[in-house]
Tab-separated table of C-alpha atoms in Angstrom:
chain	number	residue	atom	x	y	z
A	11	MET	CA	0.000	0.000	0.000
A	12	THR	CA	2.800	2.393	0.807
A	13	ASP	CA	4.314	1.714	-2.611
A	14	VAL	CA	1.070	2.770	-4.276
A	15	LEU	CA	0.807	6.014	-2.294
A	16	ARG	CA	4.452	6.970	-2.707
A	17	PRO	CA	4.712	10.073	-4.947
A	18	THR	CA	6.540	9.659	-8.193
A	19	LYS	CA	9.540	11.789	-9.004
A	20	PRO	CA	8.748	14.371	-11.692
A	21	ALA	CA	10.681	14.111	-14.895
A	22	SER	CA	13.427	16.694	-15.292
A	23	PRO	CA	13.383	19.102	-18.238
A	24	THR	CA	16.545	17.486	-19.551
A	25	SER	CA	15.017	14.013	-19.613
A	26	ALA	CA	11.824	15.371	-21.200
A	27	ARG	CA	13.890	16.954	-23.961
A	28	ARG	CA	15.851	13.802	-24.809
A	29	PRO	CA	13.275	12.144	-27.113
A	30	ALA	CA	13.070	15.336	-29.205
A	31	VAL	CA	16.873	15.558	-29.331
A	32	ARG	CA	17.025	11.961	-30.562
A	33	ARG	CA	14.312	12.596	-33.148
A	34	THR	CA	16.066	15.550	-34.767
A	35	PRO	CA	19.014	13.612	-36.329
A	36	LEU	CA	16.644	10.910	-37.606
A	37	LEU	CA	14.306	13.489	-39.122
A	38	THR	CA	17.269	15.307	-40.668
A	39	LEU	CA	18.495	12.064	-42.230
A	40	GLY	CA	14.988	11.339	-43.510
A	41	ALA	CA	14.719	14.832	-45.013
A	42	LEU	CA	18.071	14.362	-46.772
A	43	VAL	CA	16.905	11.058	-48.263
A	44	VAL	CA	13.638	12.600	-49.474
A	45	LEU	CA	15.541	15.546	-50.941
A	46	LEU	CA	17.888	13.222	-52.848
A	47	VAL	CA	14.885	11.334	-54.244
A	48	LEU	CA	13.260	14.594	-55.337
A	49	VAL	CA	16.514	15.748	-56.958
A	50	THR	CA	16.646	12.493	-58.927
A	51	VAL	CA	13.038	12.887	-60.061
A	52	SER	CA	13.618	16.532	-60.964
A	53	VAL	CA	16.587	15.903	-63.263
A	54	SER	CA	15.175	12.738	-64.864
A	55	THR	CA	11.613	13.855	-65.717
A	56	GLY	CA	10.403	16.333	-68.302
A	57	ASP	CA	9.484	16.517	-71.980
A	58	MET	CA	12.374	14.131	-72.644
A	59	PRO	CA	12.448	11.537	-69.801
A	60	LEU	CA	15.852	10.185	-68.856
A	61	PRO	CA	16.846	7.073	-66.894
A	62	PRO	CA	17.596	8.134	-63.298
A	63	PHE	CA	21.207	6.942	-63.337
A	64	ASP	CA	21.891	8.647	-66.675
A	65	ALA	CA	20.304	11.867	-65.390
A	66	LEU	CA	22.398	11.817	-62.206
A	67	GLY	CA	25.494	11.174	-64.293
A	68	GLY	CA	24.603	14.101	-66.522
A	69	LEU	CA	24.305	16.274	-63.431
A	70	PHE	CA	28.031	15.667	-62.815
A	71	GLY	CA	29.019	15.972	-66.485
A	72	GLN	CA	29.033	12.246	-67.224
A	73	GLY	CA	27.303	10.718	-70.254
A	74	ASP	CA	26.477	11.827	-73.762
A	75	THR	CA	26.395	15.483	-74.767
A	76	ALA	CA	22.610	15.704	-75.108
A	77	THR	CA	21.993	14.318	-71.622
A	78	VAL	CA	24.542	16.631	-70.021
A	79	LEU	CA	23.058	19.632	-71.845
A	80	ILE	CA	19.469	18.853	-70.845
A	81	VAL	CA	20.316	18.199	-67.207
A	82	GLN	CA	22.915	20.874	-66.527
A	83	GLU	CA	21.476	23.760	-68.542
A	84	PHE	CA	17.712	23.310	-68.218
A	85	ARG	CA	16.717	21.105	-65.285
A	86	ALA	CA	19.465	21.480	-62.693
A	87	PRO	CA	19.293	25.305	-62.344
A	88	ARG	CA	15.542	25.136	-61.719
A	89	MET	CA	16.016	22.363	-59.166
A	90	ALA	CA	18.865	24.210	-57.425
A	91	ALA	CA	16.836	27.444	-57.331
A	92	ALA	CA	13.979	25.655	-55.553
A	93	ILE	CA	16.387	24.181	-52.974
A	94	VAL	CA	18.132	27.492	-52.257
A	95	ALA	CA	14.901	29.491	-52.041
A	96	GLY	CA	13.117	26.884	-49.916
A	97	THR	CA	16.006	26.811	-47.460
A	98	GLY	CA	16.160	30.596	-47.166
A	99	LEU	CA	12.409	31.012	-46.726
A	100	ALA	CA	12.082	28.271	-44.110
A	101	VAL	CA	15.002	29.429	-41.954
A	102	GLY	CA	13.879	33.057	-42.257
A	103	GLY	CA	10.370	32.092	-41.179
A	104	ALA	CA	11.658	30.026	-38.257
A	105	LEU	CA	13.747	32.964	-37.014
A	106	LEU	CA	10.830	35.393	-37.264
A	107	GLN	CA	8.346	33.113	-35.503
A	108	ARG	CA	10.723	32.399	-32.665
A	109	LEU	CA	11.789	36.034	-32.368
A	110	PHE	CA	8.214	37.343	-32.193
A	111	ARG	CA	6.835	34.264	-30.390
A	112	ASN	CA	3.973	34.411	-32.846
A	113	PRO	CA	3.041	31.522	-35.190
A	114	LEU	CA	1.696	33.964	-37.779
A	115	ALA	CA	5.007	35.796	-38.212
A	116	SER	CA	6.492	35.167	-41.653
A	117	PRO	CA	8.121	37.148	-44.465
A	118	ASP	CA	4.668	37.503	-46.045
A	119	VAL	CA	3.344	39.214	-42.915
A	120	MET	CA	6.445	41.353	-42.400
A	121	GLY	CA	6.296	42.819	-45.906
A	122	VAL	CA	9.401	41.198	-47.406
A	123	THR	CA	7.621	39.418	-50.270
A	124	GLY	CA	5.662	42.570	-51.081
A	125	GLY	CA	8.922	44.490	-51.266
A	126	ALA	CA	10.492	41.867	-53.544
A	127	SER	CA	7.511	42.046	-55.909
A	128	PHE	CA	7.659	45.838	-55.912
A	129	GLY	CA	11.361	45.894	-56.798
A	130	ALA	CA	10.969	43.429	-59.670
A	131	VAL	CA	7.924	45.141	-61.180
A	132	VAL	CA	9.626	48.552	-61.002
A	133	MET	CA	12.561	47.074	-62.907
A	134	LEU	CA	10.168	45.668	-65.514
A	135	ALA	CA	8.544	49.088	-65.872
A	136	ALA	CA	11.986	50.603	-66.489
A	137	GLY	CA	12.549	48.138	-69.339
A	138	ALA	CA	15.598	46.537	-67.746
A	139	SER	CA	16.956	43.129	-68.625
A	140	GLN	CA	15.342	40.036	-67.159
A	141	ALA	CA	18.740	39.142	-65.688
A	142	LEU	CA	18.411	42.084	-63.273
A	143	MET	CA	15.134	40.845	-61.761
A	144	PRO	CA	16.746	38.975	-58.839
A	145	LEU	CA	18.818	42.022	-57.911
A	146	ALA	CA	15.734	44.249	-58.130
A	147	ALA	CA	13.735	41.864	-55.955
A	148	LEU	CA	16.500	41.828	-53.350
A	149	GLY	CA	16.512	45.612	-53.326
A	150	GLY	CA	12.754	45.667	-52.837
A	151	GLY	CA	12.962	43.249	-49.937
A	152	LEU	CA	15.620	45.362	-48.287
A	153	LEU	CA	13.428	48.434	-48.850
A	154	ALA	CA	10.647	46.687	-46.931
A	155	ALA	CA	13.161	45.924	-44.176
A	156	VAL	CA	14.166	49.590	-43.983
A	157	LEU	CA	10.524	50.691	-43.774
A	158	LEU	CA	9.892	48.117	-41.067
A	159	GLY	CA	12.923	49.308	-39.137
A	160	VAL	CA	12.065	53.009	-39.458
A	161	PHE	CA	8.435	52.717	-38.399
A	162	GLY	CA	8.665	49.623	-36.202
A	163	TRP	CA	11.429	50.832	-33.901
A	164	ARG	CA	9.898	54.172	-33.072
A	165	SER	CA	9.070	54.309	-29.357
A	166	GLY	CA	10.762	50.988	-28.688
A	167	THR	CA	10.486	47.391	-29.814
A	168	THR	CA	7.166	45.605	-29.353
A	169	VAL	CA	5.920	42.504	-31.135
A	170	THR	CA	2.471	43.955	-31.796
A	171	ARG	CA	3.893	47.121	-33.321
A	172	LEU	CA	6.279	45.257	-35.617
A	173	VAL	CA	3.576	42.880	-36.872
A	174	LEU	CA	1.163	45.747	-37.535
A	175	VAL	CA	3.831	47.775	-39.329
A	176	GLY	CA	4.775	44.686	-41.368
A	177	LEU	CA	1.154	44.183	-42.429
A	178	ALA	CA	0.913	47.849	-43.426
A	179	VAL	CA	4.147	47.659	-45.450
A	180	GLN	CA	3.008	44.448	-47.166
A	181	ALA	CA	-0.412	45.899	-48.025
A	182	GLY	CA	1.032	49.161	-49.351
A	183	LEU	CA	3.659	47.523	-51.546
A	184	THR	CA	1.188	44.937	-52.851
A	185	ALA	CA	-1.233	47.724	-53.792
A	186	ALA	CA	1.566	49.521	-55.631
A	187	VAL	CA	2.445	46.328	-57.512
A	188	ASN	CA	-1.188	45.735	-58.534
A	189	PHE	CA	-1.515	49.321	-59.759
A	190	MET	CA	1.602	49.010	-61.931
A	191	VAL	CA	0.535	45.625	-63.336
A	192	VAL	CA	-2.869	46.903	-64.512
A	193	SER	CA	-1.177	49.962	-66.026
A	194	PHE	CA	1.302	47.924	-68.100
A	195	PRO	CA	0.820	46.924	-71.757
A	196	THR	CA	-0.680	43.458	-72.149
A	197	GLU	CA	2.569	41.606	-72.930
A	198	LEU	CA	4.455	43.258	-70.072
A	199	ALA	CA	1.597	42.751	-67.614
A	200	GLY	CA	1.603	39.003	-68.292
A	201	SER	CA	5.318	38.749	-67.550
A	202	ALA	CA	4.992	40.805	-64.362
A	203	LEU	CA	1.969	38.843	-63.139
A	204	GLN	CA	3.696	35.482	-63.632
A	205	TRP	CA	6.761	36.657	-61.738
A	206	THR	CA	4.765	38.040	-58.804
A	207	THR	CA	3.106	34.648	-58.214
A	208	GLY	CA	6.515	33.022	-57.587
A	209	SER	CA	8.306	30.841	-60.116
A	210	VAL	CA	11.591	28.992	-60.591
A	211	TYR	CA	11.171	28.728	-64.354
A	212	GLY	CA	14.078	29.967	-66.471
A	213	ARG	CA	16.617	30.339	-63.681
A	214	THR	CA	20.267	30.332	-64.736
A	215	TRP	CA	23.396	29.132	-62.985
A	216	THR	CA	24.597	32.729	-62.613
A	217	GLU	CA	21.479	33.610	-60.623
A	218	VAL	CA	21.613	30.385	-58.603
A	219	TRP	CA	25.276	30.741	-57.647
A	220	ALA	CA	24.882	34.386	-56.690
A	221	ALA	CA	21.789	33.795	-54.558
A	222	GLY	CA	23.112	30.501	-53.187
A	223	GLY	CA	26.372	32.037	-52.027
A	224	ALA	CA	24.578	34.905	-50.326
A	225	VAL	CA	22.077	32.543	-48.680
A	226	ALA	CA	24.961	30.389	-47.412
A	227	VAL	CA	26.565	33.425	-45.749
A	228	ALA	CA	23.239	34.466	-44.213
A	229	LEU	CA	22.695	30.915	-42.909
A	230	VAL	CA	26.090	30.968	-41.178
A	231	ILE	CA	25.123	34.265	-39.525
A	232	ALA	CA	21.777	32.789	-38.480
A	233	PHE	CA	23.464	29.878	-36.712
A	234	VAL	CA	25.971	32.223	-35.067
A	235	LEU	CA	23.057	34.307	-33.731
A	236	HIS	CA	21.173	31.225	-32.526
A	237	ARG	CA	22.712	31.426	-29.054
A	238	ARG	CA	21.470	35.003	-28.660
A	239	LEU	CA	18.033	33.882	-29.744
A	240	ALA	CA	18.112	31.172	-27.073
A	241	VAL	CA	19.005	33.791	-24.459
A	242	LEU	CA	16.114	35.976	-25.634
A	243	ASP	CA	13.793	33.027	-24.989
A	244	LEU	CA	14.511	33.478	-21.267
A	245	GLY	CA	12.834	36.909	-21.275
A	246	ASP	CA	14.188	40.437	-21.407
A	247	ASP	CA	15.006	40.645	-17.702
A	248	SER	CA	16.983	37.410	-17.643
A	249	ALA	CA	18.681	38.172	-20.968
A	250	GLY	CA	19.681	41.620	-19.746
A	251	ALA	CA	21.015	40.143	-16.509
A	252	LEU	CA	23.206	37.858	-18.615
A	253	GLY	CA	24.680	40.894	-20.372
A	254	LEU	CA	22.756	40.703	-23.669
A	255	ASN	CA	21.641	43.899	-25.370
A	256	THR	CA	18.130	42.702	-26.199
A	257	ASP	CA	17.212	45.412	-28.704
A	258	ALA	CA	20.454	44.984	-30.646
A	259	ALA	CA	20.085	41.192	-30.643
A	260	ARG	CA	16.509	41.418	-31.922
A	261	LEU	CA	17.563	43.797	-34.674
A	262	GLN	CA	20.404	41.496	-35.778
A	263	ILE	CA	18.136	38.441	-35.897
A	264	LEU	CA	15.368	40.343	-37.650
A	265	VAL	CA	17.706	41.689	-40.339
A	266	THR	CA	19.177	38.209	-40.891
A	267	ALA	CA	15.721	36.687	-41.328
A	268	ILE	CA	14.660	39.438	-43.720
A	269	VAL	CA	17.850	39.088	-45.784
A	270	LEU	CA	17.277	35.324	-46.068
A	271	ALA	CA	13.709	35.808	-47.239
A	272	SER	CA	14.719	38.634	-49.602
A	273	LEU	CA	17.410	36.508	-51.223
A	274	ALA	CA	14.928	33.672	-51.680
A	275	ALA	CA	12.391	36.053	-53.211
A	276	ALA	CA	15.146	37.487	-55.406
A	277	LEU	CA	15.600	34.031	-56.900
A	278	THR	CA	12.015	32.776	-57.188
A	279	GLY	CA	9.671	35.673	-56.529
A	280	PRO	CA	7.214	35.809	-53.624
A	281	VAL	CA	6.488	32.184	-52.731
A	282	ALA	CA	3.892	31.830	-49.991
A	283	PHE	CA	3.315	29.095	-47.353
A	284	VAL	CA	6.902	27.794	-47.063
A	285	ALA	CA	8.128	30.287	-44.445
A	286	LEU	CA	4.821	30.100	-42.583
A	287	ALA	CA	4.235	26.350	-42.418
A	288	VAL	CA	7.651	24.684	-42.298
A	289	PRO	CA	8.597	25.925	-38.782
A	290	HIS	CA	5.262	24.619	-37.450
A	291	ILE	CA	5.775	21.221	-39.057
A	292	VAL	CA	9.310	20.963	-37.680
A	293	ARG	CA	8.189	21.952	-34.159
A	294	PHE	CA	5.420	19.347	-34.292
A	295	LEU	CA	7.796	16.582	-35.392
A	296	ALA	CA	11.054	17.499	-33.631
A	297	GLY	CA	9.946	19.373	-30.517
A	298	PRO	CA	11.398	22.565	-28.989
A	299	PRO	CA	13.614	24.780	-31.175
A	300	THR	CA	17.348	24.115	-31.216
A	301	ALA	CA	20.178	24.640	-33.672
A	302	GLY	CA	19.394	21.172	-35.018
A	303	THR	CA	15.750	22.004	-35.669
A	304	LEU	CA	16.843	25.211	-37.424
A	305	ALA	CA	18.929	23.121	-39.823
A	306	LEU	CA	16.022	20.693	-40.187
A	307	SER	CA	13.758	23.625	-41.088
A	308	GLY	CA	16.088	24.562	-43.937
A	309	LEU	CA	16.037	21.003	-45.291
A	310	ALA	CA	12.265	20.769	-44.927
A	311	GLY	CA	11.822	24.053	-46.782
A	312	ALA	CA	13.954	22.783	-49.659
A	313	VAL	CA	11.938	19.542	-49.778
A	314	LEU	CA	8.604	21.370	-49.721
A	315	LEU	CA	9.450	23.894	-52.441
A	316	LEU	CA	11.084	21.328	-54.737
A	317	ALA	CA	8.147	18.932	-54.287
A	318	SER	CA	5.687	21.753	-55.012
A	319	ASP	CA	7.563	22.628	-58.196
A	320	LEU	CA	7.429	19.004	-59.349
A	321	VAL	CA	3.676	18.983	-58.686
A	322	ALA	CA	3.280	22.184	-60.707
A	323	GLN	CA	5.317	20.717	-63.589
A	324	HIS	CA	3.965	17.183	-63.852
A	325	LEU	CA	0.817	16.520	-61.789
A	326	LEU	CA	-1.476	19.457	-62.537
A	327	PRO	CA	-3.709	19.456	-65.627
A	328	VAL	CA	-2.666	23.016	-66.544
A	329	SER	CA	0.927	23.243	-67.762
A	330	GLY	CA	3.209	26.154	-67.036
A	331	LEU	CA	1.787	27.077	-63.636
A	332	PRO	CA	4.342	28.765	-61.330
A	333	VAL	CA	5.222	27.043	-58.090
A	334	GLY	CA	3.716	29.929	-56.113
A	335	VAL	CA	0.238	28.809	-57.174
A	336	VAL	CA	0.775	25.405	-55.550
A	337	THR	CA	2.239	26.791	-52.334
A	338	ALA	CA	-0.477	29.459	-52.063
A	339	THR	CA	-3.161	26.796	-52.487
A	340	LEU	CA	-1.619	24.854	-49.612
A	341	GLY	CA	-1.048	27.955	-47.520
A	342	ALA	CA	-4.562	29.410	-47.539
A	343	PRO	CA	-6.232	26.682	-45.414
A	344	TRP	CA	-3.129	26.463	-43.209
A	345	LEU	CA	-3.293	30.192	-42.451
A	346	LEU	CA	-7.018	29.907	-41.708
A	347	VAL	CA	-6.391	27.089	-39.207
A	348	LEU	CA	-3.634	29.106	-37.511
A	349	MET	CA	-5.867	32.160	-37.204
A	350	ILE	CA	-8.667	30.057	-35.681
A	351	ARG	CA	-6.244	28.513	-33.187
A	352	GLN	CA	-4.842	31.931	-32.299
A	353	SER	CA	-8.314	33.385	-31.692
A	354	SER	CA	-9.300	30.341	-29.622
A	355	SER	CA	-6.206	30.695	-27.402
A	356	VAL	CA	-6.908	34.405	-26.930
A	357	ASN	CA	-10.514	33.688	-25.938
A	358	ARG	CA	-9.413	31.063	-23.420
A	359	SER	CA	-6.887	33.470	-21.864
A	360	VAL	CA	-9.559	36.174	-21.607
């Protein structure tokens, strides 16, 4: 009887975290395997199907000239663009959601994708070369970041203020883009409208290497700043007691997230859903955020965007659809569910 009534020892936080820590490497390995499968499918399917082993050989310059040309010049840049952009969007979204402690925080909400669209459409209106579109989109994303910083940091840093300013910036830039699109000639409006929905069609190795190198640098900075983000999780008082300048740390993390999302949008245009949903999926599968789950988010974003592009290319009845249509279709119900959950939690707290 005494054994039954004896209180059990509560589990320590460390022991409760161990299953999630063990899951993260397994999930990362699984994501890598899925990504390799998707890469194989991407380079071997198309108007001229290729055997998987021949396509993979062509990716590394092995095989006949026709196979190498098809894989390296037409299919591989599109595949690489989806991987780079998916990684940048997912990590940027994970940083924003953890920084603001808000599941609705994403580059779409903070105005980055609206800024990227604005920069690209302005460049189209100026009659510039298509090769300058990624650079213009990056400039537009950075413009949105400047506007967010100017108006969001007045009178201090608050989550509510930053989210509201981000929504205002996104709405204003999107309205400007829509006005320019309807004012364009028909042929130019079609090109602008396709780009603003998000697409990896027609990417070149020059664009991929430039964006990929910049994303790699931004990812290194994100992992360097991860420790500061973990300190911020303790609260401002505790973080300040540990010697961290909380406002400066928030600004550094915010700028890094916005640069990641801007670089992704510079490569593919404004692709919705990836930055919003991937961090939620990773938290559900892997548990509390760590440096490992941040890396897993990048892999999951690459998998999601590449898979969505393959769906847009091969599984939909309408050919030529940009990948942004697929991700937006997935993102709309997801955003609705998140908003319902947020309102329910607010009602329960009230």
